[in-house]
């Protein structure tokens, strides 16, 4: 069937995803579950995709990295397609419609942990390659498939894969990882569907604040205890700690949405696109996700201190999770936190940190290729750039690849997006078929 027709996917894509979901590759529970589920997943790929393993070169990179190389007509400037096969834990007290690791297929859907994040996006990549191989296809340039098993724990599998390719002199022409999806009515008063492609992602930073104080009996507390110092430090880190600024991707997103709205909304989106400073103020006032698009966010996620209800703790601490806005850095963010706290008795320690990515262009052949593939797989959907607020494995590639994008070619409703890391995660089988068509088209149209 032609690439402009209906998805030519043989029966079984749902069953293949179901098999993947049945393996509990929970990276946060690897110490308890062991390495076996992760090795079993690598073995399962061999079983499910015989042509891939007959024609592509495969490497295990460490315990949790899998790298395939599909040799094309030229080796320079290859394409890297990414996904991860680990998943987040399941709260056993949550009421799932179907058991989270059963991989139930029902009513045209596949249910289970990882259906959307990120085994669904992985299966459509593998299906596309297998189907192209069955047709005798050879890509125009080398294609690498990079799969990591610890993305959900900010692990190093993708980092080691990226370093391995860089050390071999591989400079990717295009890197495509998970990220945005195909959504309906992405903003109020915007008509139609949009394929949201992340052209940049915020950095991630974990800080620990700690303070020491005089211990003793709680009946006669000093003016400034360790707990009080930490509480005051956290309170000083308000949402206004970091200045708001509008990334170029958000401006371009608003420009495109203006063309898909009518009347007052059309003029409003046009105005915001023309005045980035106003966009920053408006989005900040809206709070939530809009505010997170235009500034660094800070959230206290853990705190500790004390041994008994009537004993003053001699030390206390709090852990902060920050998402660093584009244009800033780990160093500048830490400096701003220290200045805002303004207490030399509070120690600020960096536990881990990755700076934000640069913005990849929307005016190049790579973005045009993604948009062309969307036109085939999801007719009528506009391809729209945006900034990802979460971190992906692709952050390890932007240091040596100028074109890094984040897009999972699957339709996701608001309810489905809420099920990611939540309850009743699921994907429609028809969406998997269109996702396979997206990747198949992208690979066929490489030049």
Tab-separated table of C-alpha atoms in Angstrom:
chain	number	residue	atom	x	y	z
A	1	UNK	CA	0.000	0.000	0.000
A	2	UNK	CA	1.299	3.488	-0.787
A	3	UNK	CA	2.662	5.649	1.981
A	4	UNK	CA	-0.263	8.030	1.562
A	5	UNK	CA	-2.837	5.269	2.145
A	6	UNK	CA	-4.017	3.535	5.265
A	7	UNK	CA	-1.384	2.166	7.650
A	8	UNK	CA	-0.079	-1.127	6.256
A	9	UNK	CA	0.644	-2.756	9.589
A	10	UNK	CA	0.378	-6.538	9.848
A	11	UNK	CA	-1.745	-7.883	12.692
A	12	UNK	CA	0.147	-8.056	15.931
A	13	UNK	CA	1.335	-4.571	16.906
A	14	UNK	CA	-1.023	-4.637	19.902
A	15	UNK	CA	0.167	-8.094	20.896
A	16	UNK	CA	3.792	-7.022	20.654
A	17	UNK	CA	3.172	-4.052	22.927
A	18	UNK	CA	1.240	-6.281	25.311
A	19	UNK	CA	4.223	-8.618	25.579
A	20	UNK	CA	6.468	-5.662	26.377
A	21	UNK	CA	4.129	-4.356	29.070
A	22	UNK	CA	4.095	-7.769	30.764
A	23	UNK	CA	7.762	-7.346	31.650
A	24	UNK	CA	7.951	-5.125	34.790
A	25	UNK	CA	10.978	-3.052	33.811
A	26	UNK	CA	10.584	-0.660	36.741
A	27	UNK	CA	13.913	1.122	36.980
A	28	UNK	CA	13.153	2.604	40.413
A	29	UNK	CA	12.663	-0.947	41.731
A	30	UNK	CA	15.638	-2.505	39.995
A	31	UNK	CA	17.333	-3.248	43.316
A	32	UNK	CA	14.323	-5.313	44.407
A	33	UNK	CA	13.341	-6.860	41.053
A	34	UNK	CA	16.868	-7.399	39.783
A	35	UNK	CA	18.239	-7.250	36.266
A	36	UNK	CA	16.090	-10.091	34.907
A	37	UNK	CA	13.147	-8.039	33.532
A	38	UNK	CA	15.528	-5.757	31.648
A	39	UNK	CA	17.471	-8.626	30.104
A	40	UNK	CA	14.184	-10.341	29.264
A	41	UNK	CA	13.060	-7.206	27.430
A	42	UNK	CA	16.216	-7.214	25.306
A	43	UNK	CA	15.617	-10.893	24.524
A	44	UNK	CA	11.976	-10.194	23.689
A	45	UNK	CA	13.008	-7.704	20.999
A	46	UNK	CA	15.008	-10.475	19.332
A	47	UNK	CA	11.945	-12.701	19.326
A	48	UNK	CA	9.466	-10.076	18.123
A	49	UNK	CA	11.611	-8.515	15.392
A	50	UNK	CA	13.566	-11.208	13.537
A	51	UNK	CA	14.380	-9.062	10.487
A	52	UNK	CA	15.737	-6.264	12.652
A	53	UNK	CA	18.094	-8.710	14.297
A	54	UNK	CA	19.039	-10.274	11.001
A	55	UNK	CA	19.939	-7.023	9.241
A	56	UNK	CA	20.869	-4.488	11.926
A	57	UNK	CA	23.960	-4.450	14.124
A	58	UNK	CA	23.070	-4.672	17.796
A	59	UNK	CA	25.077	-3.738	20.876
A	60	UNK	CA	24.342	-3.877	24.565
A	61	UNK	CA	25.758	-0.674	26.034
A	62	UNK	CA	26.196	-1.386	29.731
A	63	UNK	CA	23.420	-3.282	31.491
A	64	UNK	CA	20.571	-1.018	30.395
A	65	UNK	CA	21.429	0.350	26.962
A	66	UNK	CA	20.533	-1.196	23.597
A	67	UNK	CA	21.908	0.317	20.394
A	68	UNK	CA	21.056	-0.766	16.835
A	69	UNK	CA	22.742	0.406	13.664
A	70	UNK	CA	20.944	0.178	10.330
A	71	UNK	CA	23.434	0.880	7.598
A	72	UNK	CA	22.154	3.212	4.903
A	73	UNK	CA	23.478	4.287	1.546
A	74	UNK	CA	25.736	6.824	3.280
A	75	UNK	CA	27.148	6.709	6.802
A	76	UNK	CA	27.611	10.431	7.452
A	77	UNK	CA	25.111	12.389	9.534
A	78	UNK	CA	22.800	9.556	10.575
A	79	UNK	CA	19.376	9.639	12.182
A	80	UNK	CA	18.957	8.558	15.800
A	81	UNK	CA	15.506	7.343	16.885
A	82	UNK	CA	15.179	7.052	20.658
A	83	UNK	CA	12.890	5.499	23.248
A	84	UNK	CA	13.184	4.016	26.721
A	85	UNK	CA	11.873	0.700	27.964
A	86	UNK	CA	11.816	1.301	31.700
A	87	UNK	CA	8.644	2.405	33.466
A	88	UNK	CA	7.673	4.063	36.730
A	89	UNK	CA	6.374	2.123	39.743
A	90	UNK	CA	2.716	1.330	40.368
A	91	UNK	CA	0.973	2.181	43.615
A	92	UNK	CA	-0.681	-1.094	44.587
A	93	UNK	CA	-3.519	0.804	46.270
A	94	UNK	CA	-4.588	2.407	42.965
A	95	UNK	CA	-7.678	0.952	41.300
A	96	UNK	CA	-6.652	-0.027	37.773
A	97	UNK	CA	-9.367	-1.281	35.418
A	98	UNK	CA	-6.948	-4.014	34.311
A	99	UNK	CA	-3.779	-5.121	36.145
A	100	UNK	CA	-0.969	-2.717	35.185
A	101	UNK	CA	1.450	-5.408	34.019
A	102	UNK	CA	-1.058	-7.679	32.325
A	103	UNK	CA	-0.960	-5.865	28.985
A	104	UNK	CA	-4.689	-6.357	28.488
A	105	UNK	CA	-6.018	-5.792	24.964
A	106	UNK	CA	-9.682	-4.772	25.091
A	107	UNK	CA	-12.067	-2.656	23.027
A	108	UNK	CA	-9.411	-1.512	20.584
A	109	UNK	CA	-6.987	-0.415	23.313
A	110	UNK	CA	-3.851	-1.751	24.996
A	111	UNK	CA	-3.790	-1.178	28.749
A	112	UNK	CA	-0.821	-1.190	31.090
A	113	UNK	CA	2.126	0.621	32.567
A	114	UNK	CA	4.310	1.860	29.722
A	115	UNK	CA	1.609	1.851	27.044
A	116	UNK	CA	2.299	5.547	26.449
A	117	UNK	CA	5.529	6.090	28.370
A	118	UNK	CA	7.445	4.768	26.611
A	119	UNK	CA	6.917	1.241	25.270
A	120	UNK	CA	4.166	2.398	22.903
A	121	UNK	CA	6.503	4.865	21.158
A	122	UNK	CA	9.214	2.168	21.132
A	123	UNK	CA	7.021	-0.468	19.501
A	124	UNK	CA	6.013	1.849	16.635
A	125	UNK	CA	9.688	2.505	15.860
A	126	UNK	CA	10.540	-1.182	15.833
A	127	UNK	CA	7.468	-2.092	13.795
A	128	UNK	CA	8.313	0.547	11.203
A	129	UNK	CA	11.862	-0.757	10.784
A	130	UNK	CA	10.714	-4.386	10.621
A	131	UNK	CA	8.093	-3.541	7.993
A	132	UNK	CA	10.553	-1.590	5.859
A	133	UNK	CA	13.046	-4.441	6.025
A	134	UNK	CA	10.360	-6.876	4.887
A	135	UNK	CA	9.879	-4.662	1.826
A	136	UNK	CA	13.616	-4.715	1.045
A	137	UNK	CA	14.092	-1.040	1.943
A	138	UNK	CA	17.493	0.554	2.621
A	139	UNK	CA	17.536	4.021	4.224
A	140	UNK	CA	19.290	6.931	2.550
A	141	UNK	CA	21.611	7.335	5.524
A	142	UNK	CA	22.528	5.326	8.614
A	143	UNK	CA	19.827	4.960	11.239
A	144	UNK	CA	20.560	4.273	14.900
A	145	UNK	CA	17.959	3.031	17.359
A	146	UNK	CA	18.870	4.068	20.898
A	147	UNK	CA	16.901	2.459	23.733
A	148	UNK	CA	17.632	3.061	27.409
A	149	UNK	CA	16.418	1.240	30.496
A	150	UNK	CA	16.742	3.906	33.191
A	151	UNK	CA	15.261	7.132	31.824
A	152	UNK	CA	12.692	7.306	34.611
A	153	UNK	CA	15.440	7.412	37.234
A	154	UNK	CA	17.570	9.960	35.347
A	155	UNK	CA	20.045	7.169	34.773
A	156	UNK	CA	23.050	6.996	32.541
A	157	UNK	CA	22.191	4.465	29.812
A	158	UNK	CA	21.374	7.116	27.199
A	159	UNK	CA	24.313	9.237	28.315
A	160	UNK	CA	26.711	6.327	27.745
A	161	UNK	CA	25.124	5.603	24.345
A	162	UNK	CA	25.516	9.256	23.360
A	163	UNK	CA	29.126	9.313	24.539
A	164	UNK	CA	29.822	6.083	22.656
A	165	UNK	CA	28.530	7.547	19.388
A	166	UNK	CA	30.376	10.822	19.925
A	167	UNK	CA	33.636	8.972	20.631
A	168	UNK	CA	33.153	7.123	17.331
A	169	UNK	CA	32.827	10.407	15.472
A	170	UNK	CA	29.096	10.012	14.826
A	171	UNK	CA	27.384	13.396	14.379
A	172	UNK	CA	23.620	12.867	14.077
A	173	UNK	CA	21.731	14.854	11.469
A	174	UNK	CA	18.495	14.279	13.402
A	175	UNK	CA	17.693	12.959	16.875
A	176	UNK	CA	14.064	12.132	17.676
A	177	UNK	CA	12.951	11.045	21.139
A	178	UNK	CA	9.728	10.890	23.156
A	179	UNK	CA	8.038	14.165	23.988
A	180	UNK	CA	4.959	15.837	22.604
A	181	UNK	CA	2.020	13.966	21.116
A	182	UNK	CA	-0.880	14.534	18.744
A	183	UNK	CA	-3.506	16.408	20.743
A	184	UNK	CA	-6.911	17.882	20.030
A	185	UNK	CA	-7.641	21.593	20.700
A	186	UNK	CA	-4.249	22.215	22.372
A	187	UNK	CA	-5.270	25.673	23.659
A	188	UNK	CA	-8.664	27.285	24.257
A	189	UNK	CA	-10.441	28.338	21.046
A	190	UNK	CA	-7.830	26.612	18.840
A	191	UNK	CA	-9.435	24.359	16.238
A	192	UNK	CA	-8.228	20.945	15.143
A	193	UNK	CA	-5.380	18.681	16.100
A	194	UNK	CA	-1.745	19.568	16.637
A	195	UNK	CA	1.379	17.439	16.606
A	196	UNK	CA	3.331	19.039	19.431
A	197	UNK	CA	7.058	18.716	18.760
A	198	UNK	CA	9.456	19.635	21.545
A	199	UNK	CA	12.279	21.717	20.086
A	200	UNK	CA	13.912	22.204	23.459
A	201	UNK	CA	13.600	20.979	27.016
A	202	UNK	CA	14.078	22.530	30.396
A	203	UNK	CA	17.011	21.496	32.523
A	204	UNK	CA	16.625	19.509	35.717
A	205	UNK	CA	18.328	20.253	39.013
A	206	UNK	CA	18.096	18.607	42.419
A	207	UNK	CA	19.316	20.601	45.410
A	208	UNK	CA	19.563	19.757	49.087
A	209	UNK	CA	19.267	22.529	51.651
A	210	UNK	CA	20.714	21.679	55.055
A	211	UNK	CA	21.206	23.510	58.323
A	212	UNK	CA	22.580	22.676	61.748
A	213	UNK	CA	21.436	24.001	65.103
A	214	UNK	CA	21.616	23.364	68.804
A	215	UNK	CA	19.890	20.186	69.833
A	216	UNK	CA	18.221	19.737	73.172
A	217	UNK	CA	14.852	19.590	74.831
A	218	UNK	CA	11.938	21.064	72.907
A	219	UNK	CA	10.623	22.831	76.028
A	220	UNK	CA	13.157	25.663	75.678
A	221	UNK	CA	13.783	26.205	71.948
A	222	UNK	CA	16.237	28.846	70.688
A	223	UNK	CA	15.050	31.607	68.370
A	224	UNK	CA	16.412	29.948	65.241
A	225	UNK	CA	16.304	26.149	65.104
A	226	UNK	CA	17.625	24.056	62.212
A	227	UNK	CA	14.073	23.211	61.177
A	228	UNK	CA	13.017	26.850	61.233
A	229	UNK	CA	16.004	27.879	59.107
A	230	UNK	CA	15.096	25.299	56.466
A	231	UNK	CA	11.428	26.246	56.572
A	232	UNK	CA	12.303	29.920	56.107
A	233	UNK	CA	14.663	29.095	53.235
A	234	UNK	CA	11.998	27.088	51.415
A	235	UNK	CA	9.413	29.816	51.968
A	236	UNK	CA	11.714	32.419	50.422
A	237	UNK	CA	11.846	30.423	47.177
A	238	UNK	CA	8.516	31.658	45.890
A	239	UNK	CA	7.255	31.193	42.291
A	240	UNK	CA	8.645	34.675	41.577
A	241	UNK	CA	12.197	33.618	42.419
A	242	UNK	CA	13.139	33.410	38.737
A	243	UNK	CA	12.482	35.960	36.022
A	244	UNK	CA	10.042	34.985	33.279
A	245	UNK	CA	11.027	35.082	29.608
A	246	UNK	CA	9.333	33.669	26.528
A	247	UNK	CA	11.332	31.125	24.496
A	248	UNK	CA	11.257	31.428	20.725
A	249	UNK	CA	9.449	28.101	20.453
A	250	UNK	CA	6.526	29.427	22.479
A	251	UNK	CA	6.285	32.492	20.245
A	252	UNK	CA	6.243	30.287	17.150
A	253	UNK	CA	3.613	28.063	18.783
A	254	UNK	CA	1.359	31.079	19.376
A	255	UNK	CA	1.836	32.249	15.787
A	256	UNK	CA	0.604	28.929	14.479
A	257	UNK	CA	-2.299	28.762	16.917
A	258	UNK	CA	-3.404	32.243	15.833
A	259	UNK	CA	-4.005	30.842	12.347
A	260	UNK	CA	-6.297	28.172	13.817
A	261	UNK	CA	-8.504	30.444	15.883
A	262	UNK	CA	-11.191	33.001	15.016
A	263	UNK	CA	-12.267	36.414	16.200
A	264	UNK	CA	-10.944	37.676	19.513
A	265	UNK	CA	-8.858	34.527	20.271
A	266	UNK	CA	-7.114	34.904	16.907
A	267	UNK	CA	-6.195	38.515	17.712
A	268	UNK	CA	-5.147	37.587	21.246
A	269	UNK	CA	-2.789	34.820	20.120
A	270	UNK	CA	-1.410	37.129	17.434
A	271	UNK	CA	-0.775	39.820	20.024
A	272	UNK	CA	1.001	37.416	22.366
A	273	UNK	CA	3.140	36.101	19.518
A	274	UNK	CA	4.174	39.664	18.634
A	275	UNK	CA	4.981	40.681	22.222
A	276	UNK	CA	7.038	38.040	24.048
A	277	UNK	CA	7.343	40.239	27.143
A	278	UNK	CA	3.551	40.303	27.433
A	279	UNK	CA	3.362	36.546	26.921
A	280	UNK	CA	5.747	36.040	29.840
A	281	UNK	CA	3.530	38.169	32.086
A	282	UNK	CA	0.273	36.578	30.990
A	283	UNK	CA	1.568	33.011	31.279
A	284	UNK	CA	3.040	33.777	34.700
A	285	UNK	CA	-0.305	35.097	35.896
A	286	UNK	CA	-2.035	31.954	34.625
A	287	UNK	CA	0.193	29.735	36.771
A	288	UNK	CA	0.578	25.978	36.313
A	289	UNK	CA	1.854	24.717	32.971
A	290	UNK	CA	1.709	28.118	31.195
A	291	UNK	CA	3.898	29.656	33.904
A	292	UNK	CA	6.289	26.708	33.753
A	293	UNK	CA	6.801	27.357	30.022
A	294	UNK	CA	8.344	30.772	30.665
A	295	UNK	CA	10.369	30.472	33.852
A	296	UNK	CA	12.396	28.195	36.082
A	297	UNK	CA	10.247	26.377	38.619
A	298	UNK	CA	11.226	25.247	42.103
A	299	UNK	CA	9.397	22.746	44.283
A	300	UNK	CA	10.285	21.339	47.689
A	301	UNK	CA	9.743	17.597	47.419
A	302	UNK	CA	11.280	16.070	50.575
A	303	UNK	CA	12.220	17.210	54.054
A	304	UNK	CA	13.795	15.578	57.079
A	305	UNK	CA	15.025	16.339	60.580
A	306	UNK	CA	14.430	15.235	64.109
A	307	UNK	CA	14.298	11.974	66.007
A	308	UNK	CA	11.481	12.507	68.504
A	309	UNK	CA	8.500	14.774	69.100
A	310	UNK	CA	10.083	16.453	72.134
A	311	UNK	CA	13.707	16.725	70.924
A	312	UNK	CA	15.134	19.644	68.992
A	313	UNK	CA	16.926	18.291	65.907
A	314	UNK	CA	20.552	19.261	65.534
A	315	UNK	CA	20.167	19.220	61.761
A	316	UNK	CA	17.414	19.507	59.166
A	317	UNK	CA	17.244	19.348	55.390
A	318	UNK	CA	14.944	19.793	52.424
A	319	UNK	CA	15.249	18.530	48.861
A	320	UNK	CA	14.290	20.795	45.976
A	321	UNK	CA	13.421	19.868	42.400
A	322	UNK	CA	13.988	22.658	39.878
A	323	UNK	CA	13.243	22.745	36.160
A	324	UNK	CA	15.590	25.240	34.554
A	325	UNK	CA	14.211	27.509	31.849
A	326	UNK	CA	15.867	27.757	28.458
A	327	UNK	CA	18.548	30.427	28.447
A	328	UNK	CA	19.638	29.775	32.024
A	329	UNK	CA	22.169	27.320	33.480
A	330	UNK	CA	22.784	25.142	36.500
A	331	UNK	CA	25.348	27.617	37.841
A	332	UNK	CA	23.129	30.671	37.444
A	333	UNK	CA	20.193	28.824	38.999
A	334	UNK	CA	22.178	27.752	42.065
A	335	UNK	CA	23.507	31.288	42.457
A	336	UNK	CA	19.994	32.692	42.344
A	337	UNK	CA	18.763	30.191	44.953
A	338	UNK	CA	21.597	31.077	47.345
A	339	UNK	CA	20.952	34.803	46.953
A	340	UNK	CA	17.225	34.376	47.469
A	341	UNK	CA	17.662	32.288	50.622
A	342	UNK	CA	20.139	34.819	52.010
A	343	UNK	CA	21.217	32.713	54.967
A	344	UNK	CA	24.856	31.710	55.290
A	345	UNK	CA	23.858	29.031	57.797
A	346	UNK	CA	21.921	27.151	55.123
A	347	UNK	CA	24.084	24.969	52.892
A	348	UNK	CA	22.994	24.537	49.272
A	349	UNK	CA	24.274	21.280	47.759
A	350	UNK	CA	23.864	20.167	44.151
A	351	UNK	CA	22.830	16.502	44.062
A	352	UNK	CA	22.402	16.283	40.299
A	353	UNK	CA	21.902	18.711	37.474
A	354	UNK	CA	21.597	18.993	33.719
A	355	UNK	CA	21.240	22.356	32.040
A	356	UNK	CA	18.435	23.132	29.594
A	357	UNK	CA	18.891	22.302	25.948
A	358	UNK	CA	19.276	24.890	23.220
A	359	UNK	CA	16.299	25.335	20.923
A	360	UNK	CA	16.464	23.316	17.728
A	361	UNK	CA	15.396	25.158	14.602
A	362	UNK	CA	11.954	24.937	13.037
A	363	UNK	CA	13.326	26.335	9.778
A	364	UNK	CA	15.414	23.421	8.576
A	365	UNK	CA	15.134	20.175	6.626
A	366	UNK	CA	14.857	18.090	9.791
A	367	UNK	CA	11.753	19.832	11.130
A	368	UNK	CA	10.263	19.856	7.631
A	369	UNK	CA	10.773	16.082	7.443
A	370	UNK	CA	8.902	15.601	10.727
A	371	UNK	CA	6.084	17.817	9.477
A	372	UNK	CA	5.884	15.887	6.185
A	373	UNK	CA	5.609	12.584	8.036
A	374	UNK	CA	2.853	14.025	10.242
A	375	UNK	CA	0.894	15.015	7.125
A	376	UNK	CA	0.871	11.356	6.060
A	377	UNK	CA	0.226	9.717	9.429
A	378	UNK	CA	-2.110	12.336	10.908
A	379	UNK	CA	-3.702	14.296	8.044
A	380	UNK	CA	-4.953	17.722	9.067
A	381	UNK	CA	-2.789	17.976	12.189
A	382	UNK	CA	-0.545	21.036	12.365
A	383	UNK	CA	3.056	20.429	13.392
A	384	UNK	CA	3.699	22.869	16.234
A	385	UNK	CA	6.905	23.520	18.202
A	386	UNK	CA	6.895	23.852	21.966
A	387	UNK	CA	9.202	23.547	24.987
A	388	UNK	CA	9.186	20.363	27.042
A	389	UNK	CA	9.015	20.849	30.788
A	390	UNK	CA	10.159	17.291	31.585
A	391	UNK	CA	13.588	15.823	30.929
A	392	UNK	CA	14.215	13.169	28.271
A	393	UNK	CA	17.146	10.962	27.323
A	394	UNK	CA	17.714	13.173	24.270
A	395	UNK	CA	19.317	15.801	26.507
A	396	UNK	CA	22.544	13.822	26.215
A	397	UNK	CA	22.637	14.344	22.444
A	398	UNK	CA	22.117	18.071	22.054
A	399	UNK	CA	25.722	18.731	23.024
A	400	UNK	CA	26.905	17.389	19.670
A	401	UNK	CA	23.792	17.328	17.497
A	402	UNK	CA	22.151	20.581	16.382
A	403	UNK	CA	18.751	19.068	15.552
A	404	UNK	CA	17.159	17.286	18.516
A	405	UNK	CA	13.367	16.933	18.676
A	406	UNK	CA	10.930	15.308	21.074
A	407	UNK	CA	7.745	13.818	19.637
A	408	UNK	CA	5.840	10.581	20.183
A	409	UNK	CA	3.557	10.153	17.135
A	410	UNK	CA	0.548	8.942	19.117
A	411	UNK	CA	-2.809	10.601	19.732
A	412	UNK	CA	-3.286	11.332	23.416
A	413	UNK	CA	-6.386	12.782	25.009
A	414	UNK	CA	-6.145	14.850	28.167
A	415	UNK	CA	-7.258	11.809	30.155
A	416	UNK	CA	-4.570	9.662	28.557
A	417	UNK	CA	-1.878	12.232	29.295
A	418	UNK	CA	-3.041	12.232	32.917
A	419	UNK	CA	-2.643	8.436	33.011
A	420	UNK	CA	1.090	8.700	32.291
A	421	UNK	CA	2.721	7.893	35.651
A	422	UNK	CA	-0.861	7.501	36.889
A	423	UNK	CA	-3.727	5.014	36.708
A	424	UNK	CA	-5.112	3.169	33.660
A	425	UNK	CA	-2.351	4.113	31.230
A	426	UNK	CA	-3.541	3.016	27.787
A	427	UNK	CA	-3.107	3.545	24.068
A	428	UNK	CA	-5.497	3.022	21.178
A	429	UNK	CA	-4.431	0.348	18.693
A	430	UNK	CA	-5.325	2.651	15.790
A	431	UNK	CA	-2.963	5.239	17.281
A	432	UNK	CA	-0.145	2.676	17.289
A	433	UNK	CA	-0.808	1.977	13.619
A	434	UNK	CA	-0.617	5.674	12.757
A	435	UNK	CA	2.542	5.983	14.835
A	436	UNK	CA	4.143	3.188	12.840
A	437	UNK	CA	3.145	4.973	9.635
A	438	UNK	CA	4.781	8.168	10.872
A	439	UNK	CA	8.146	6.487	11.424
A	440	UNK	CA	7.902	4.479	8.244
A	441	UNK	CA	7.224	7.645	6.248
A	442	UNK	CA	10.013	9.568	7.971
A	443	UNK	CA	12.544	6.852	7.131
A	444	UNK	CA	11.322	6.514	3.539
A	445	UNK	CA	11.652	10.257	2.948
A	446	UNK	CA	15.161	10.632	4.283
A	447	UNK	CA	17.548	12.174	1.791
